Amino acid sequence: MNKTVHKYLTILVLSLAGSSIYTLPYIKYVFYDIQLSVMNISHMESGMLISVYALGCMLTYIPGGMLTDRISQGKAMGFSLIGTATLGVVYMFTLSYSVALVIWFLFAITTTFVFWTSLIKAISLVGEEDEQARLYGLYYAGNGLAGTVINILALKISTLTEDPTQGFIYSLATLCCFCLLCGILVLLVIRDTNKVEVQDEFNFADVKGLLKMPTLWCFSLIVFSGYAVSSSTAYFTPYLSNVIGISIEDTGLFSIIRSHLFYLIAPLGGYLADRVFQSTAKLFILLFTLLALTLSGVLFLPSSMGELWISVYTLLPGAFGLMLYGLVFSIIRETGIPLKVAGTAIGIASLIGYTPDLFMSTLFGYWLDRFQNDGYWLIFVTLASISVLGVILSAVVFKKNIRVKEVMAERSELNIA
């Protein structure tokens, strides 16, 4: 198969796989009320499923990343998808809360342990260093579209019966079928992603050297900053309804645009990083700066601006945040981290980068409960401060990458001489 065709086919299959595998553990975001009704559980019990899942993910990021550096990415992802589909079938036939708690913890193993780091590493290896951002941008655009189509189809199929339980089972069967199909596709298409030429094989001694690299921690905190800000732009939804006075229906529309549609601009971010700025870190300096300005700017919007224009303004942080998050892992190729320990680095960065899920929602919720609408000031100031941290870290990586290139150029000149 032509190398270029195989590259984009790989990105397409990875997009399908990355979207389908998370529809089951995060099924509540589409079938929230139906799941509660069918399982006869409370909101707190529903939240506990995600907490169990998040805990399992945190425990598997680093060991999964280390294992990823020793196995085939294609097989790791393929069997993870098949395993997720199998767990989904067990859940479908039981719909028991006690069983679901176990299944959601096992979901963390099948969707995170070796799948997540293998996915990110596979995207990194499918292209050259100068096209990393574009490939990640294409992946996230495809991921967003695929996730939308899969969930809409599952939702449509659930309406084929008037029985809520049977409809929920139909939707679960649909999601399981997509996982199984993507698992087969991955095994067939992504079989060569781990065939990268490296001078030395991975060994655990390399991890010690990795932990001493300052750029590893910069990379990890950039992931933290990007995820914390992009995921927290969801707080503009209650802000618009509670503070600005926009209707629930209109805030829902803006939420869909902010949280899903803006994934389509990820390829634009990739083009800017690779072709215009010729550096993801350099683009991140700009995007984090724009995030800091627009997030803090919300606090100074005049009431005379009007509800519509304030709502449109709040889309800006969403656009910048999703463009940045869609490229956040592509910056690893600018950190100087060796490919042979890239999986381990991604595992460490994911462990640190996704910690906002453990505390940020609880903290922000506490502020809103205690300070009511004034809590939004604290939220937006915090997010703007995190964006400033992102600017600093991106600048460090950018300067480090420039220095590495200068050293390589000097060595090249010496060899020619």
PDB file of C-alpha atoms in Angstrom, residues 248-356:
ATOM      1  CA  ILE A 248     -31.357  26.771  28.810  1.00  0.00           C
ATOM      2  CA  GLU A 249     -31.932  25.911  25.141  1.00  0.00           C
ATOM      3  CA  ASP A 250     -29.529  28.591  23.893  1.00  0.00           C
ATOM      4  CA  THR A 251     -26.828  27.704  26.419  1.00  0.00           C
ATOM      5  CA  GLY A 252     -27.137  24.075  25.285  1.00  0.00           C
ATOM      6  CA  LEU A 253     -26.528  25.143  21.689  1.00  0.00           C
ATOM      7  CA  PHE A 254     -23.455  27.149  22.628  1.00  0.00           C
ATOM      8  CA  SER A 255     -22.252  24.194  24.727  1.00  0.00           C
ATOM      9  CA  ILE A 256     -22.444  21.825  21.746  1.00  0.00           C
ATOM     10  CA  ILE A 257     -20.468  24.283  19.617  1.00  0.00           C
ATOM     11  CA  ARG A 258     -17.893  24.837  22.368  1.00  0.00           C
ATOM     12  CA  SER A 259     -17.462  21.196  23.387  1.00  0.00           C
ATOM     13  CA  HIS A 260     -17.823  19.262  20.121  1.00  0.00           C
ATOM     14  CA  LEU A 261     -17.978  21.321  16.940  1.00  0.00           C
ATOM     15  CA  PHE A 262     -14.716  23.135  17.690  1.00  0.00           C
ATOM     16  CA  TYR A 263     -12.818  19.836  17.405  1.00  0.00           C
ATOM     17  CA  LEU A 264     -13.104  20.442  13.661  1.00  0.00           C
ATOM     18  CA  ILE A 265     -10.601  23.300  13.943  1.00  0.00           C
ATOM     19  CA  ALA A 266      -7.906  20.958  15.265  1.00  0.00           C
ATOM     20  CA  PRO A 267      -6.530  20.370  11.718  1.00  0.00           C
ATOM     21  CA  LEU A 268      -6.207  24.154  11.337  1.00  0.00           C
ATOM     22  CA  GLY A 269      -4.144  24.213  14.508  1.00  0.00           C
ATOM     23  CA  GLY A 270      -2.013  21.401  13.123  1.00  0.00           C
ATOM     24  CA  TYR A 271      -1.432  23.326   9.899  1.00  0.00           C
ATOM     25  CA  LEU A 272      -0.469  26.468  11.827  1.00  0.00           C
ATOM     26  CA  ALA A 273       1.941  24.523  14.065  1.00  0.00           C
ATOM     27  CA  ASP A 274       3.677  22.629  11.248  1.00  0.00           C
ATOM     28  CA  ARG A 275       3.605  25.104   8.364  1.00  0.00           C
ATOM     29  CA  VAL A 276       3.262  28.609   9.788  1.00  0.00           C
ATOM     30  CA  PHE A 277       4.951  28.490  13.211  1.00  0.00           C
ATOM     31  CA  GLN A 278       6.986  25.344  12.404  1.00  0.00           C
ATOM     32  CA  SER A 279       6.714  24.462  16.092  1.00  0.00           C
ATOM     33  CA  THR A 280       3.847  23.230  18.251  1.00  0.00           C
ATOM     34  CA  ALA A 281       5.440  24.843  21.308  1.00  0.00           C
ATOM     35  CA  LYS A 282       5.535  28.214  19.555  1.00  0.00           C
ATOM     36  CA  LEU A 283       1.839  27.943  18.638  1.00  0.00           C
ATOM     37  CA  PHE A 284       1.071  26.953  22.235  1.00  0.00           C
ATOM     38  CA  ILE A 285       2.692  30.167  23.485  1.00  0.00           C
ATOM     39  CA  LEU A 286       0.178  32.085  21.366  1.00  0.00           C
ATOM     40  CA  LEU A 287      -2.840  29.907  22.243  1.00  0.00           C
ATOM     41  CA  PHE A 288      -2.169  29.912  25.991  1.00  0.00           C
ATOM     42  CA  THR A 289      -1.719  33.701  25.829  1.00  0.00           C
ATOM     43  CA  LEU A 290      -5.054  34.093  24.023  1.00  0.00           C
ATOM     44  CA  LEU A 291      -6.686  31.820  26.602  1.00  0.00           C
ATOM     45  CA  ALA A 292      -5.306  33.871  29.486  1.00  0.00           C
ATOM     46  CA  LEU A 293      -6.560  37.098  27.884  1.00  0.00           C
ATOM     47  CA  THR A 294     -10.029  35.861  26.899  1.00  0.00           C
ATOM     48  CA  LEU A 295     -10.658  34.045  30.203  1.00  0.00           C
ATOM     49  CA  SER A 296      -9.677  37.055  32.306  1.00  0.00           C
ATOM     50  CA  GLY A 297     -11.509  39.312  29.843  1.00  0.00           C
ATOM     51  CA  VAL A 298     -14.828  37.700  30.781  1.00  0.00           C
ATOM     52  CA  LEU A 299     -14.597  39.466  34.124  1.00  0.00           C
ATOM     53  CA  PHE A 300     -14.564  42.888  32.461  1.00  0.00           C
ATOM     54  CA  LEU A 301     -17.271  42.496  29.819  1.00  0.00           C
ATOM     55  CA  PRO A 302     -19.688  45.467  29.973  1.00  0.00           C
ATOM     56  CA  SER A 303     -23.348  44.638  30.555  1.00  0.00           C
ATOM     57  CA  SER A 304     -24.186  46.887  27.602  1.00  0.00           C
ATOM     58  CA  MET A 305     -22.473  44.350  25.350  1.00  0.00           C
ATOM     59  CA  GLY A 306     -25.680  42.333  25.108  1.00  0.00           C
ATOM     60  CA  GLU A 307     -26.478  38.698  25.817  1.00  0.00           C
ATOM     61  CA  LEU A 308     -25.806  37.459  22.294  1.00  0.00           C
ATOM     62  CA  TRP A 309     -22.359  39.045  21.951  1.00  0.00           C
ATOM     63  CA  ILE A 310     -21.312  37.930  25.425  1.00  0.00           C
ATOM     64  CA  SER A 311     -22.366  34.386  24.471  1.00  0.00           C
ATOM     65  CA  VAL A 312     -20.363  34.601  21.250  1.00  0.00           C
ATOM     66  CA  TYR A 313     -17.373  35.919  23.202  1.00  0.00           C
ATOM     67  CA  THR A 314     -17.432  32.873  25.492  1.00  0.00           C
ATOM     68  CA  LEU A 315     -16.947  30.677  22.419  1.00  0.00           C
ATOM     69  CA  LEU A 316     -13.426  32.085  21.979  1.00  0.00           C
ATOM     70  CA  PRO A 317     -11.829  30.284  24.972  1.00  0.00           C
ATOM     71  CA  GLY A 318     -13.588  27.109  23.813  1.00  0.00           C
ATOM     72  CA  ALA A 319     -12.107  27.442  20.326  1.00  0.00           C
ATOM     73  CA  PHE A 320      -8.579  28.192  21.557  1.00  0.00           C
ATOM     74  CA  GLY A 321      -8.803  25.479  24.232  1.00  0.00           C
ATOM     75  CA  LEU A 322      -9.919  22.676  21.917  1.00  0.00           C
ATOM     76  CA  MET A 323      -7.416  23.684  19.227  1.00  0.00           C
ATOM     77  CA  LEU A 324      -4.678  23.453  21.854  1.00  0.00           C
ATOM     78  CA  TYR A 325      -5.879  20.224  23.449  1.00  0.00           C
ATOM     79  CA  GLY A 326      -6.173  18.581  20.031  1.00  0.00           C
ATOM     80  CA  LEU A 327      -2.422  19.072  19.581  1.00  0.00           C
ATOM     81  CA  VAL A 328      -1.195  18.767  23.171  1.00  0.00           C
ATOM     82  CA  PHE A 329       0.467  15.356  22.854  1.00  0.00           C
ATOM     83  CA  SER A 330       2.181  16.235  19.569  1.00  0.00           C
ATOM     84  CA  ILE A 331       4.592  18.469  21.474  1.00  0.00           C
ATOM     85  CA  ILE A 332       6.404  15.367  22.761  1.00  0.00           C
ATOM     86  CA  ARG A 333       8.534  15.279  19.608  1.00  0.00           C
ATOM     87  CA  GLU A 334       9.914  18.723  20.524  1.00  0.00           C
ATOM     88  CA  THR A 335      10.896  17.759  24.061  1.00  0.00           C
ATOM     89  CA  GLY A 336      13.844  15.572  23.068  1.00  0.00           C
ATOM     90  CA  ILE A 337      12.308  12.520  24.762  1.00  0.00           C
ATOM     91  CA  PRO A 338      13.604   9.347  23.002  1.00  0.00           C
ATOM     92  CA  LEU A 339      10.996   7.361  21.074  1.00  0.00           C
ATOM     93  CA  LYS A 340      11.961   4.175  22.918  1.00  0.00           C
ATOM     94  CA  VAL A 341      10.517   5.624  26.151  1.00  0.00           C
ATOM     95  CA  ALA A 342       7.777   7.711  24.524  1.00  0.00           C
ATOM     96  CA  GLY A 343       5.070   5.396  25.852  1.00  0.00           C
ATOM     97  CA  THR A 344       6.356   5.756  29.401  1.00  0.00           C
ATOM     98  CA  ALA A 345       6.544   9.541  28.986  1.00  0.00           C
ATOM     99  CA  ILE A 346       2.967   9.649  27.692  1.00  0.00           C
ATOM    100  CA  GLY A 347       1.869   7.542  30.676  1.00  0.00           C
ATOM    101  CA  ILE A 348       3.512   9.934  33.135  1.00  0.00           C
ATOM    102  CA  ALA A 349       2.146  12.984  31.296  1.00  0.00           C
ATOM    103  CA  SER A 350      -1.348  11.456  31.277  1.00  0.00           C
ATOM    104  CA  LEU A 351      -1.199  10.689  34.999  1.00  0.00           C
ATOM    105  CA  ILE A 352      -0.303  14.306  35.753  1.00  0.00           C
ATOM    106  CA  GLY A 353      -2.263  15.844  32.905  1.00  0.00           C
ATOM    107  CA  TYR A 354      -5.622  14.329  33.807  1.00  0.00           C
ATOM    108  CA  THR A 355      -5.477  14.972  37.560  1.00  0.00           C
ATOM    109  CA  PRO A 356      -7.939  17.882  37.112  1.00  0.00           C
TER     110      PRO A 356
END
